[in-house]
Tab-separated table of C-alpha atoms in Angstrom:
chain	number	residue	atom	x	y	z
A	1	MET	CA	57.123	-8.805	38.031
A	2	ALA	CA	56.601	-12.632	38.070
A	3	LEU	CA	54.266	-12.135	41.010
A	4	CYS	CA	52.277	-9.576	39.017
A	5	LEU	CA	51.977	-11.912	36.066
A	6	ARG	CA	50.880	-14.774	38.303
A	7	THR	CA	48.171	-12.559	39.925
A	8	SER	CA	46.850	-11.453	36.575
A	9	SER	CA	46.769	-15.018	35.155
A	10	ARG	CA	44.822	-16.264	38.201
A	11	SER	CA	42.227	-13.541	37.662
A	12	ILE	CA	41.857	-14.531	34.027
A	13	ILE	CA	41.546	-18.181	34.877
A	14	HIS	CA	38.859	-17.421	37.439
A	15	TYR	CA	36.873	-15.442	34.807
A	16	LEU	CA	37.149	-18.332	32.338
A	17	LYS	CA	35.927	-20.796	34.896
A	18	SER	CA	32.857	-18.689	35.643
A	19	LYS	CA	31.976	-18.332	31.947
A	20	MET	CA	32.813	-21.863	30.704
A	21	GLY	CA	32.366	-23.998	33.811
A	22	LEU	CA	35.895	-25.415	33.505
A	23	LEU	CA	35.829	-27.274	36.874
A	24	SER	CA	38.756	-29.536	35.882
A	25	PHE	CA	40.902	-26.636	34.748
A	26	SER	CA	43.629	-26.162	37.388
A	27	SER	CA	45.401	-22.872	37.844
A	28	SER	CA	48.475	-24.702	39.075
A	29	SER	CA	49.312	-26.178	35.699
A	30	LEU	CA	49.247	-22.747	34.012
A	31	THR	CA	51.156	-21.195	36.926
A	32	HIS	CA	53.876	-23.778	36.505
A	33	GLN	CA	54.228	-22.877	32.879
A	34	HIS	CA	54.997	-19.299	33.765
A	35	HIS	CA	58.412	-20.402	35.027
A	36	GLN	CA	59.313	-20.644	31.325
A	37	LYS	CA	60.146	-17.554	29.272
A	38	PRO	CA	56.754	-15.945	28.431
A	39	PRO	CA	56.211	-15.325	24.701
A	40	PHE	CA	54.588	-11.907	25.367
A	41	THR	CA	55.325	-8.480	26.738
A	42	ALA	CA	54.746	-7.744	30.396
A	43	PRO	CA	51.335	-6.162	31.166
A	44	THR	CA	51.033	-2.436	31.833
A	45	ALA	CA	50.101	-0.969	35.175
A	46	GLN	CA	46.598	-0.195	33.870
A	47	ASN	CA	46.076	-3.850	32.933
A	48	LEU	CA	47.163	-4.886	36.447
A	49	ARG	CA	44.622	-2.639	38.002
A	50	ASP	CA	41.838	-3.998	35.697
A	51	PRO	CA	42.871	-7.398	34.192
A	52	PHE	CA	39.726	-7.428	32.040
A	53	ALA	CA	40.074	-3.970	30.546
A	54	ASN	CA	41.661	-5.565	27.503
A	55	PHE	CA	40.261	-9.032	27.740
A	56	SER	CA	40.500	-9.836	23.991
A	57	THR	CA	44.271	-9.104	24.085
A	58	LYS	CA	44.770	-11.524	26.994
A	59	VAL	CA	42.770	-14.174	25.233
A	60	ASN	CA	45.110	-13.971	22.240
A	61	LEU	CA	48.111	-14.145	24.554
A	62	LEU	CA	46.872	-17.220	26.363
A	63	SER	CA	45.942	-18.937	23.096
A	64	THR	CA	49.665	-19.240	22.287
A	65	ARG	CA	49.800	-22.077	24.807
A	66	ARG	CA	47.992	-25.242	23.621
A	67	PHE	CA	45.680	-27.010	26.068
A	68	GLN	CA	46.362	-30.670	26.531
A	69	SER	CA	42.594	-31.416	26.904
A	70	THR	CA	40.600	-31.445	23.621
A	71	LYS	CA	37.349	-30.750	25.521
A	72	VAL	CA	38.842	-27.651	27.106
A	73	GLU	CA	40.093	-26.405	23.742
A	74	GLU	CA	36.645	-26.777	22.218
A	75	GLN	CA	35.116	-24.840	25.137
A	76	TRP	CA	37.710	-22.141	24.647
A	77	ASP	CA	36.916	-21.799	20.952
A	78	SER	CA	33.217	-21.640	21.848
A	79	LEU	CA	33.808	-18.755	24.206
A	80	ASN	CA	35.937	-16.958	21.507
A	81	HIS	CA	33.094	-17.433	18.972
A	82	ALA	CA	30.449	-16.209	21.383
A	83	HIS	CA	32.594	-13.136	22.101
A	84	HIS	CA	32.271	-12.157	18.402
A	85	ASN	CA	28.576	-13.090	18.059
A	86	GLN	CA	26.878	-11.352	20.886
A	87	VAL	CA	23.406	-9.886	20.560
A	88	LEU	CA	21.793	-6.721	21.811
A	89	ASP	CA	18.395	-7.243	23.435
A	90	PHE	CA	16.862	-4.080	22.033
A	91	PRO	CA	13.188	-3.014	21.903
A	92	GLY	CA	11.643	-4.859	18.941
A	93	GLY	CA	13.857	-7.954	19.247
A	94	LYS	CA	17.450	-9.126	19.575
A	95	VAL	CA	20.037	-7.552	17.248
A	96	ALA	CA	23.188	-9.539	16.426
A	97	PHE	CA	26.504	-7.783	16.446
A	98	THR	CA	29.020	-8.277	13.656
A	99	PRO	CA	32.614	-7.238	13.321
A	100	GLU	CA	32.064	-6.381	9.645
A	101	MET	CA	31.018	-2.845	8.682
A	102	ARG	CA	28.428	-3.351	5.920
A	103	PHE	CA	25.995	-0.842	4.611
A	104	ILE	CA	22.617	-2.018	3.370
A	105	SER	CA	22.440	-1.624	-0.378
A	106	GLU	CA	20.133	1.107	-1.737
A	107	SER	CA	18.876	-1.334	-4.422
A	108	PRO	CA	18.423	-5.067	-4.389
A	109	VAL	CA	20.231	-7.389	-6.831
A	110	GLU	CA	16.822	-8.552	-7.998
A	111	ARG	CA	13.556	-6.596	-7.995
A	112	VAL	CA	10.571	-7.901	-5.958
A	113	HIS	CA	8.592	-10.363	-8.064
A	114	CYS	CA	5.086	-9.595	-9.289
A	115	TYR	CA	2.346	-12.121	-8.547
A	116	ARG	CA	0.463	-13.185	-11.625
A	117	VAL	CA	-2.121	-15.824	-12.563
A	118	LEU	CA	-3.262	-15.087	-16.142
A	119	ASP	CA	-0.800	-14.510	-18.993
A	120	ASP	CA	-1.334	-11.814	-21.620
A	121	ASN	CA	-3.566	-14.278	-23.559
A	122	GLY	CA	-5.893	-14.911	-20.669
A	123	GLN	CA	-4.541	-18.374	-19.954
A	124	VAL	CA	-3.819	-19.591	-16.410
A	125	ILE	CA	-0.077	-19.891	-15.884
A	126	MET	CA	1.044	-23.410	-14.990
A	127	SER	CA	1.420	-24.108	-11.228
A	128	SER	CA	-0.110	-20.753	-10.333
A	129	LYS	CA	-2.130	-20.701	-7.142
A	130	PHE	CA	-5.270	-18.582	-6.969
A	131	LYS	CA	-8.676	-18.250	-5.328
A	132	GLN	CA	-11.236	-20.131	-7.365
A	133	VAL	CA	-14.039	-18.028	-8.831
A	134	SER	CA	-17.548	-19.268	-9.628
A	135	GLU	CA	-19.172	-18.645	-12.946
A	136	GLU	CA	-21.647	-16.244	-11.379
A	137	ILE	CA	-18.927	-14.100	-9.774
A	138	ALA	CA	-16.690	-14.211	-12.822
A	139	VAL	CA	-19.508	-13.076	-15.183
A	140	LYS	CA	-20.487	-10.279	-12.762
A	141	MET	CA	-16.878	-9.167	-12.516
A	142	TYR	CA	-16.537	-9.000	-16.282
A	143	SER	CA	-19.918	-7.303	-16.757
A	144	ASP	CA	-18.980	-4.584	-14.266
A	145	MET	CA	-15.601	-4.045	-15.968
A	146	VAL	CA	-17.393	-3.497	-19.256
A	147	THR	CA	-19.887	-1.237	-17.516
A	148	LEU	CA	-17.077	0.809	-16.054
A	149	GLN	CA	-15.463	1.141	-19.462
A	150	THR	CA	-18.733	2.315	-21.026
A	151	MET	CA	-19.510	4.692	-18.193
A	152	ASP	CA	-16.030	6.250	-18.656
A	153	SER	CA	-16.569	6.678	-22.385
A	154	VAL	CA	-20.023	8.332	-22.058
A	155	PHE	CA	-19.070	10.676	-19.228
A	156	TYR	CA	-15.849	11.647	-20.954
A	157	GLU	CA	-17.896	12.529	-24.077
A	158	ALA	CA	-20.366	14.470	-21.931
A	159	GLN	CA	-17.562	16.564	-20.521
A	160	ARG	CA	-16.077	17.317	-23.948
A	161	GLN	CA	-19.599	18.515	-24.905
A	162	GLY	CA	-19.614	20.938	-22.023
A	163	ARG	CA	-22.389	19.141	-20.146
A	164	ILE	CA	-20.348	18.405	-17.032
A	165	SER	CA	-17.310	20.324	-15.866
A	166	PHE	CA	-14.773	17.605	-15.174
A	167	TYR	CA	-14.142	13.894	-15.409
A	168	ALA	CA	-11.345	11.281	-14.829
A	169	THR	CA	-11.432	7.849	-16.383
A	170	THR	CA	-10.233	4.446	-15.096
A	171	ILE	CA	-9.155	3.103	-18.527
A	172	GLY	CA	-6.553	0.428	-18.040
A	173	GLU	CA	-7.364	0.035	-14.329
A	174	GLU	CA	-10.688	-1.716	-14.498
A	175	ALA	CA	-9.423	-4.949	-12.997
A	176	ILE	CA	-8.092	-3.118	-9.938
A	177	ASN	CA	-11.538	-1.561	-9.387
A	178	ILE	CA	-13.725	-4.580	-9.833
A	179	ALA	CA	-11.553	-7.469	-8.715
A	180	SER	CA	-10.502	-5.807	-5.439
A	181	ALA	CA	-14.180	-4.942	-4.705
A	182	ALA	CA	-15.250	-8.532	-5.371
A	183	ALA	CA	-12.823	-9.806	-2.744
A	184	LEU	CA	-14.315	-7.558	-0.066
A	185	THR	CA	-17.680	-7.591	1.730
A	186	ILE	CA	-20.161	-4.780	2.143
A	187	ASP	CA	-19.136	-4.486	5.783
A	188	ASP	CA	-15.580	-3.476	4.784
A	189	LEU	CA	-15.046	0.270	4.751
A	190	VAL	CA	-13.667	1.935	1.583
A	191	PHE	CA	-11.491	5.088	1.593
A	192	PRO	CA	-10.961	5.822	-2.117
A	193	GLN	CA	-8.798	8.244	-3.973
A	194	TYR	CA	-10.711	9.349	-7.100
A	195	ARG	CA	-10.077	6.492	-9.572
A	196	GLU	CA	-12.103	3.704	-7.869
A	197	PRO	CA	-15.731	4.212	-8.974
A	198	GLY	CA	-15.796	0.519	-9.915
A	199	VAL	CA	-15.793	-0.376	-6.213
A	200	LEU	CA	-19.001	1.557	-5.798
A	201	LEU	CA	-20.412	-0.051	-8.974
A	202	TRP	CA	-19.722	-3.505	-7.615
A	203	ARG	CA	-21.476	-2.628	-4.389
A	204	GLY	CA	-24.676	-1.581	-6.154
A	205	PHE	CA	-24.336	2.099	-6.816
A	206	SER	CA	-26.591	2.723	-9.837
A	207	LEU	CA	-25.667	4.466	-13.111
A	208	GLN	CA	-28.301	7.036	-12.239
A	209	GLU	CA	-26.615	7.780	-8.908
A	210	PHE	CA	-23.247	8.239	-10.732
A	211	ALA	CA	-24.927	10.653	-13.187
A	212	ASN	CA	-26.667	12.619	-10.427
A	213	GLN	CA	-23.311	13.248	-8.720
A	214	CYS	CA	-21.483	14.266	-11.905
A	215	PHE	CA	-24.276	16.679	-12.771
A	216	GLY	CA	-24.613	17.950	-9.175
A	217	ASN	CA	-28.392	17.921	-9.124
A	218	LYS	CA	-30.783	17.755	-6.169
A	219	ASP	CA	-30.552	14.007	-5.965
A	220	ASP	CA	-26.794	14.083	-5.591
A	221	TYR	CA	-25.844	12.825	-2.089
A	222	GLY	CA	-23.253	15.608	-1.840
A	223	LYS	CA	-25.910	18.216	-2.675
A	224	GLY	CA	-23.899	19.568	-5.536
A	225	ARG	CA	-21.066	20.761	-3.365
A	226	GLN	CA	-18.436	18.514	-4.861
A	227	MET	CA	-16.897	18.500	-8.325
A	228	PRO	CA	-17.737	15.494	-10.588
A	229	ILE	CA	-16.360	12.005	-9.736
A	230	HIS	CA	-16.137	12.838	-6.002
A	231	TYR	CA	-18.610	10.088	-5.126
A	232	GLY	CA	-19.643	8.986	-1.673
A	233	SER	CA	-22.293	6.684	-0.203
A	234	HIS	CA	-22.943	5.996	3.435
A	235	LYS	CA	-25.198	3.042	2.396
A	236	HIS	CA	-22.301	1.355	0.593
A	237	ASN	CA	-19.623	2.157	3.210
A	238	TYR	CA	-17.765	4.235	0.651
A	239	PHE	CA	-16.368	7.426	2.097
A	240	THR	CA	-16.569	10.542	-0.017
A	241	VAL	CA	-13.684	11.193	-2.344
A	242	ALA	CA	-11.331	14.012	-1.357
A	243	ALA	CA	-9.289	15.758	-4.026
A	244	THR	CA	-6.408	16.403	-1.614
A	245	ILE	CA	-3.843	13.697	-2.274
A	246	ALA	CA	-3.277	10.952	0.347
A	247	THR	CA	-5.369	12.457	3.120
A	248	GLN	CA	-7.627	9.454	3.025
A	249	ILE	CA	-4.811	7.067	4.062
A	250	PRO	CA	-4.394	8.043	7.775
A	251	HIS	CA	-8.233	8.348	7.930
A	252	ALA	CA	-8.451	4.712	6.873
A	253	VAL	CA	-6.060	3.649	9.649
A	254	GLY	CA	-8.170	5.489	12.238
A	255	ALA	CA	-11.316	3.760	10.951
A	256	ALA	CA	-9.539	0.368	11.092
A	257	TYR	CA	-8.552	1.062	14.683
A	258	SER	CA	-12.199	1.655	15.529
A	259	LEU	CA	-13.193	-1.693	13.916
A	260	LYS	CA	-10.568	-3.371	16.027
A	261	MET	CA	-11.799	-1.673	19.237
A	262	ASP	CA	-15.399	-2.753	18.386
A	263	ARG	CA	-14.240	-6.338	17.549
A	264	LYS	CA	-15.859	-6.135	14.182
A	265	LYS	CA	-15.107	-8.907	11.645
A	266	ALA	CA	-14.365	-6.422	8.920
A	267	CYS	CA	-11.443	-4.472	7.550
A	268	VAL	CA	-10.705	-1.137	5.847
A	269	ILE	CA	-9.229	-0.658	2.410
A	270	THR	CA	-7.765	2.588	1.114
A	271	TYR	CA	-6.640	3.248	-2.447
A	272	PHE	CA	-4.026	5.681	-3.687
A	273	GLY	CA	-1.595	6.170	-6.537
A	274	ASP	CA	2.168	6.034	-6.740
A	275	GLY	CA	2.288	9.838	-6.333
A	276	GLY	CA	0.466	9.559	-3.063
A	277	THR	CA	3.383	7.706	-1.561
A	278	SER	CA	5.409	10.925	-1.793
A	279	GLU	CA	3.135	12.488	0.768
A	280	GLY	CA	3.869	12.370	4.459
A	281	ASP	CA	0.314	11.042	5.099
A	282	PHE	CA	1.281	7.721	3.492
A	283	HIS	CA	4.345	7.231	5.664
A	284	ALA	CA	2.605	8.297	8.886
A	285	ALA	CA	-0.306	5.993	8.108
A	286	LEU	CA	1.846	2.942	7.517
A	287	ASN	CA	3.670	3.461	10.742
A	288	PHE	CA	0.493	4.141	12.679
A	289	ALA	CA	-1.124	1.045	11.285
A	290	ALA	CA	1.804	-1.226	12.064
A	291	VAL	CA	2.233	0.006	15.608
A	292	MET	CA	-1.497	-0.132	16.405
A	293	GLU	CA	-1.884	-3.478	14.558
A	294	VAL	CA	-5.091	-2.629	12.756
A	295	PRO	CA	-7.003	-4.417	9.940
A	296	VAL	CA	-6.301	-2.182	6.999
A	297	ILE	CA	-5.326	-2.859	3.402
A	298	PHE	CA	-3.183	-0.208	1.681
A	299	PHE	CA	-3.816	-0.577	-2.051
A	300	CYS	CA	-1.414	1.328	-4.246
A	301	ARG	CA	-2.215	1.710	-7.914
A	302	ASN	CA	1.303	2.151	-9.320
A	303	ASN	CA	0.316	3.225	-12.832
A	304	GLY	CA	3.652	4.832	-13.681
A	305	TRP	CA	2.543	8.461	-13.651
A	306	ALA	CA	1.484	11.013	-11.073
A	307	ILE	CA	-0.218	13.279	-13.604
A	308	SER	CA	2.915	14.191	-15.668
A	309	THR	CA	5.518	13.023	-13.080
A	310	PRO	CA	6.956	9.562	-13.824
A	311	THR	CA	7.811	7.169	-11.002
A	312	SER	CA	11.495	7.706	-11.730
A	313	ASP	CA	11.024	11.221	-10.362
A	314	GLN	CA	8.929	9.978	-7.419
A	315	PHE	CA	11.350	7.556	-5.808
A	316	ARG	CA	14.543	5.596	-6.231
A	317	SER	CA	13.310	2.497	-4.371
A	318	ASP	CA	12.026	-0.659	-6.024
A	319	GLY	CA	8.569	0.748	-6.423
A	320	VAL	CA	6.269	0.914	-3.428
A	321	VAL	CA	6.112	-2.705	-2.204
A	322	VAL	CA	9.559	-2.348	-0.428
A	323	LYS	CA	8.282	0.510	1.691
A	324	GLY	CA	5.995	-1.811	3.583
A	325	PRO	CA	8.571	-4.018	5.376
A	326	ALA	CA	10.483	-0.873	6.478
A	327	TYR	CA	7.443	0.023	8.590
A	328	GLY	CA	6.713	-3.601	9.613
A	329	VAL	CA	3.908	-4.087	7.154
A	330	ARG	CA	3.401	-7.324	5.208
A	331	SER	CA	3.470	-6.522	1.518
A	332	ILE	CA	2.975	-8.035	-1.948
A	333	ARG	CA	3.346	-6.839	-5.568
A	334	VAL	CA	0.574	-7.857	-8.022
A	335	ASP	CA	-0.011	-7.610	-11.764
A	336	GLY	CA	-2.635	-4.844	-11.764
A	337	ASN	CA	-4.032	-5.920	-15.090
A	338	ASP	CA	-4.635	-9.540	-13.928
A	339	THR	CA	-8.185	-9.833	-12.558
A	340	LEU	CA	-7.598	-13.167	-10.903
A	341	ALA	CA	-4.277	-12.169	-9.283
A	342	ILE	CA	-5.871	-9.032	-7.756
A	343	TYR	CA	-8.919	-10.946	-6.589
A	344	THR	CA	-6.749	-13.594	-4.911
A	345	ALA	CA	-4.329	-11.135	-3.315
A	346	VAL	CA	-7.055	-8.894	-1.824
A	347	HIS	CA	-9.004	-11.928	-0.590
A	348	ALA	CA	-5.887	-13.222	1.164
A	349	ALA	CA	-4.997	-9.788	2.497
A	350	ARG	CA	-8.482	-9.403	3.893
A	351	GLU	CA	-8.281	-12.689	5.758
A	352	MET	CA	-4.906	-11.857	7.234
A	353	ALA	CA	-5.930	-8.292	8.159
A	354	ILE	CA	-9.020	-9.464	10.124
A	355	SER	CA	-7.790	-12.762	11.644
A	356	GLU	CA	-4.307	-11.401	12.644
A	357	ASN	CA	-5.169	-7.708	13.158
A	358	ARG	CA	-2.408	-6.540	10.842
A	359	PRO	CA	-2.050	-4.058	7.977
A	360	ILE	CA	-1.262	-5.263	4.465
A	361	LEU	CA	0.283	-3.308	1.589
A	362	ILE	CA	-0.557	-4.236	-1.983
A	363	GLU	CA	1.267	-2.639	-4.924
A	364	ALA	CA	-0.513	-3.217	-8.178
A	365	LEU	CA	1.610	-2.552	-11.283
A	366	THR	CA	-0.625	-1.120	-14.043
A	367	TYR	CA	-0.830	1.752	-16.473
A	368	ARG	CA	-3.108	4.768	-16.742
A	369	VAL	CA	-4.152	4.432	-20.404
A	370	GLY	CA	-6.395	7.524	-20.274
A	371	HIS	CA	-5.354	11.088	-19.525
A	372	HIS	CA	-4.995	11.969	-15.850
A	373	SER	CA	-8.263	13.914	-16.226
A	374	THR	CA	-10.120	15.967	-18.792
A	375	SER	CA	-7.836	18.833	-17.759
A	376	ASP	CA	-4.795	16.878	-18.963
A	377	ASP	CA	-3.165	15.865	-22.278
A	378	SER	CA	-0.864	12.964	-21.491
A	379	THR	CA	0.538	12.902	-25.037
A	380	LYS	CA	2.597	15.968	-24.047
A	381	TYR	CA	4.770	13.969	-21.676
A	382	ARG	CA	4.601	10.334	-22.763
A	383	PRO	CA	4.835	8.597	-26.159
A	384	VAL	CA	1.622	7.794	-27.969
A	385	ASP	CA	3.020	4.423	-28.987
A	386	GLU	CA	3.505	3.511	-25.340
A	387	ILE	CA	-0.115	4.410	-24.528
A	388	GLU	CA	-1.451	2.402	-27.458
A	389	TRP	CA	0.668	-0.658	-26.544
A	390	TRP	CA	-0.801	-0.790	-23.068
A	391	ARG	CA	-4.302	-0.159	-24.469
A	392	SER	CA	-4.066	-3.102	-26.823
A	393	ALA	CA	-1.534	-5.598	-25.530
A	394	ARG	CA	-2.186	-5.305	-21.790
A	395	ASP	CA	-5.932	-4.461	-21.644
A	396	PRO	CA	-7.231	-6.100	-18.451
A	397	VAL	CA	-10.789	-6.376	-19.751
A	398	ALA	CA	-9.802	-8.219	-22.926
A	399	ARG	CA	-7.534	-10.510	-20.924
A	400	PHE	CA	-10.261	-11.546	-18.505
A	401	ARG	CA	-12.772	-11.969	-21.309
A	402	LYS	CA	-10.477	-14.558	-22.915
A	403	TRP	CA	-10.385	-16.512	-19.636
A	404	ILE	CA	-14.211	-16.587	-19.103
A	405	GLU	CA	-14.714	-17.523	-22.789
A	406	SER	CA	-12.242	-20.383	-22.426
A	407	ASN	CA	-14.434	-21.646	-19.599
A	408	GLY	CA	-17.541	-21.437	-21.754
A	409	TRP	CA	-19.090	-18.713	-19.613
A	410	TRP	CA	-19.208	-16.006	-22.259
A	411	CYS	CA	-19.615	-15.485	-26.033
A	412	SER	CA	-19.771	-12.817	-28.671
A	413	GLU	CA	-23.517	-12.544	-28.460
A	414	ASP	CA	-23.323	-11.887	-24.705
A	415	GLU	CA	-20.709	-9.238	-25.382
A	416	SER	CA	-22.713	-7.344	-27.943
A	417	GLU	CA	-25.870	-7.432	-25.855
A	418	LEU	CA	-24.109	-6.203	-22.729
A	419	ARG	CA	-22.324	-3.271	-24.378
A	420	THR	CA	-25.487	-2.133	-26.181
A	421	SER	CA	-27.574	-2.396	-23.034
A	422	VAL	CA	-25.119	-0.504	-20.748
A	423	ARG	CA	-24.623	2.391	-23.263
A	424	LYS	CA	-28.390	2.793	-23.531
A	425	GLN	CA	-28.794	2.825	-19.750
A	426	MET	CA	-25.941	5.420	-19.455
A	427	LEU	CA	-27.411	7.785	-22.016
A	428	HIS	CA	-30.800	7.624	-20.278
A	429	ALA	CA	-29.194	8.273	-16.874
A	430	ILE	CA	-27.483	11.349	-18.230
A	431	GLN	CA	-30.663	12.706	-19.721
A	432	VAL	CA	-32.490	12.348	-16.423
A	433	ALA	CA	-29.611	13.794	-14.331
A	434	GLU	CA	-29.304	16.744	-16.704
A	435	LYS	CA	-33.014	17.659	-16.476
A	436	ALA	CA	-33.212	17.377	-12.658
A	437	ASP	CA	-33.319	20.564	-10.572
A	438	LYS	CA	-30.195	21.907	-8.924
A	439	PRO	CA	-29.931	21.974	-5.093
A	440	PRO	CA	-31.085	25.310	-3.624
A	441	ILE	CA	-28.465	27.895	-2.706
A	442	ALA	CA	-29.215	27.383	1.027
A	443	GLU	CA	-27.599	23.943	0.878
A	444	LEU	CA	-24.223	25.598	0.458
A	445	PHE	CA	-24.421	26.681	4.071
A	446	THR	CA	-25.907	23.642	5.794
A	447	ASP	CA	-24.646	20.420	7.435
A	448	VAL	CA	-21.593	21.936	9.134
A	449	TYR	CA	-22.977	23.901	12.058
A	450	ASN	CA	-26.059	23.163	14.128
A	451	VAL	CA	-26.546	26.913	14.458
A	452	PRO	CA	-24.781	28.818	11.657
A	453	PRO	CA	-22.427	31.568	12.943
A	454	SER	CA	-22.996	35.223	12.099
A	455	ASN	CA	-20.210	35.367	9.541
A	456	LEU	CA	-21.678	32.480	7.555
A	457	CYS	CA	-25.097	34.104	7.584
A	458	GLU	CA	-23.550	37.270	6.251
A	459	GLN	CA	-21.930	35.352	3.428
A	460	GLU	CA	-25.193	33.736	2.464
A	461	LYS	CA	-26.966	37.102	2.432
A	462	PHE	CA	-24.184	38.649	0.336
A	463	LEU	CA	-24.389	35.739	-2.203
A	464	ARG	CA	-28.124	36.097	-2.622
A	465	GLU	CA	-27.838	39.838	-3.180
A	466	THR	CA	-25.056	39.313	-5.726
A	467	MET	CA	-27.110	36.815	-7.667
A	468	LYS	CA	-29.989	39.206	-7.898
A	469	ARG	CA	-27.840	42.034	-9.122
A	470	HIS	CA	-26.058	39.877	-11.763
A	471	PRO	CA	-28.495	37.199	-12.834
A	472	GLN	CA	-26.766	36.801	-16.205
A	473	ASP	CA	-23.648	35.301	-14.383
A	474	TYR	CA	-25.541	32.487	-12.718
A	475	MET	CA	-27.380	29.468	-14.034
A	476	PRO	CA	-31.151	30.198	-14.200
A	477	ASP	CA	-32.071	26.764	-12.893
A	478	VAL	CA	-30.387	27.210	-9.509
A	479	PRO	CA	-33.133	27.889	-6.863
A	480	VAL	CA	-32.376	31.019	-4.840
């Protein structure tokens, strides 16, 4: 048995030498010590066959004998520490092992902070860092925010009068529209949801063009095929709105990949609401963007409600911003009612996206003050007092006005003149759009096939015959 112990000990010593480089560590000294009564149980036959099958046990046994050399003892401790702190070289990076079983908490101790520059009174918060804005840009930003407000008011009234079939406002989210657009360039591609007309407004889309689309006349770029607010403009790099939720998000990633392949110094931005993050398109798009390393900005308007569904019924995570890092996407949370914070965040996101070829996720915390659309009555599912508080205390337009006024760039006279002028222009645009002819019926069947298939031709023929038989059911101003 003593011979067996001696053979096993020699094997262990040889292993330690190879791992620690203990050139001065002699096996004879330890062999001599084995003549004393060993303070451990004799090894099993299995251990004799494979002396390293239970290496950790042997280390503990040997540690009962103190080394006379301090250097050797330190090296021994280093080996023991390394044994418990090994890493796995796994795809994506090295992963450290731990003897502790610890589950990642489903909720952090502290929620992700929200970047802010202006307080509720329109004053710059001390020590805040933000992208400086010139007087010219600041005044244009504010003017477009007021224009967007006025446009929403007039179109909403037109729908209630039965002059257009549908409308959705951006009340409470004007800063998101205008400030994000101001931080981009015309070369950047926009994949909107349906609450970002301010981006088009900033890029030069006229009030008349907005009216033409909402009334679906012959001058509408969509040729009357889309319902109101589904804008699109090739000239302004603004892809046509699709009513299907979140489908634009993976499209944006594909477009960003094409920009990367063409080495363009531009990026893509796509907008969506908190409800859109419950769609598979959102998750697939983030993963796609991270893996392909494309210049795209994911802009989430977390306004608290997906029509009548609150965020508490959408997810249990800390909002949307935490979903980015899970997919390897750099992320930030921003005050969605702070014009300067949004402008700064998007400006920085664009620079990172283009220079580093990486996706960025921005979560803007805001509130949808208006109804989801003209088909909705939000007072049925949320308190009126809550709506009014956000309308008055957190209005992004009023907050930004206080800031430009404090800089001496705006006054009450400017305000009155702007609002009067914009409303007058809007009413005129509606009158013109309303009187314009409708697109001919033939346009319903064009722009898809080079040569229309037989079934489509049959449908067109059937529609024309139906209109002739029942003229009272169709608008008289639609050319047949």
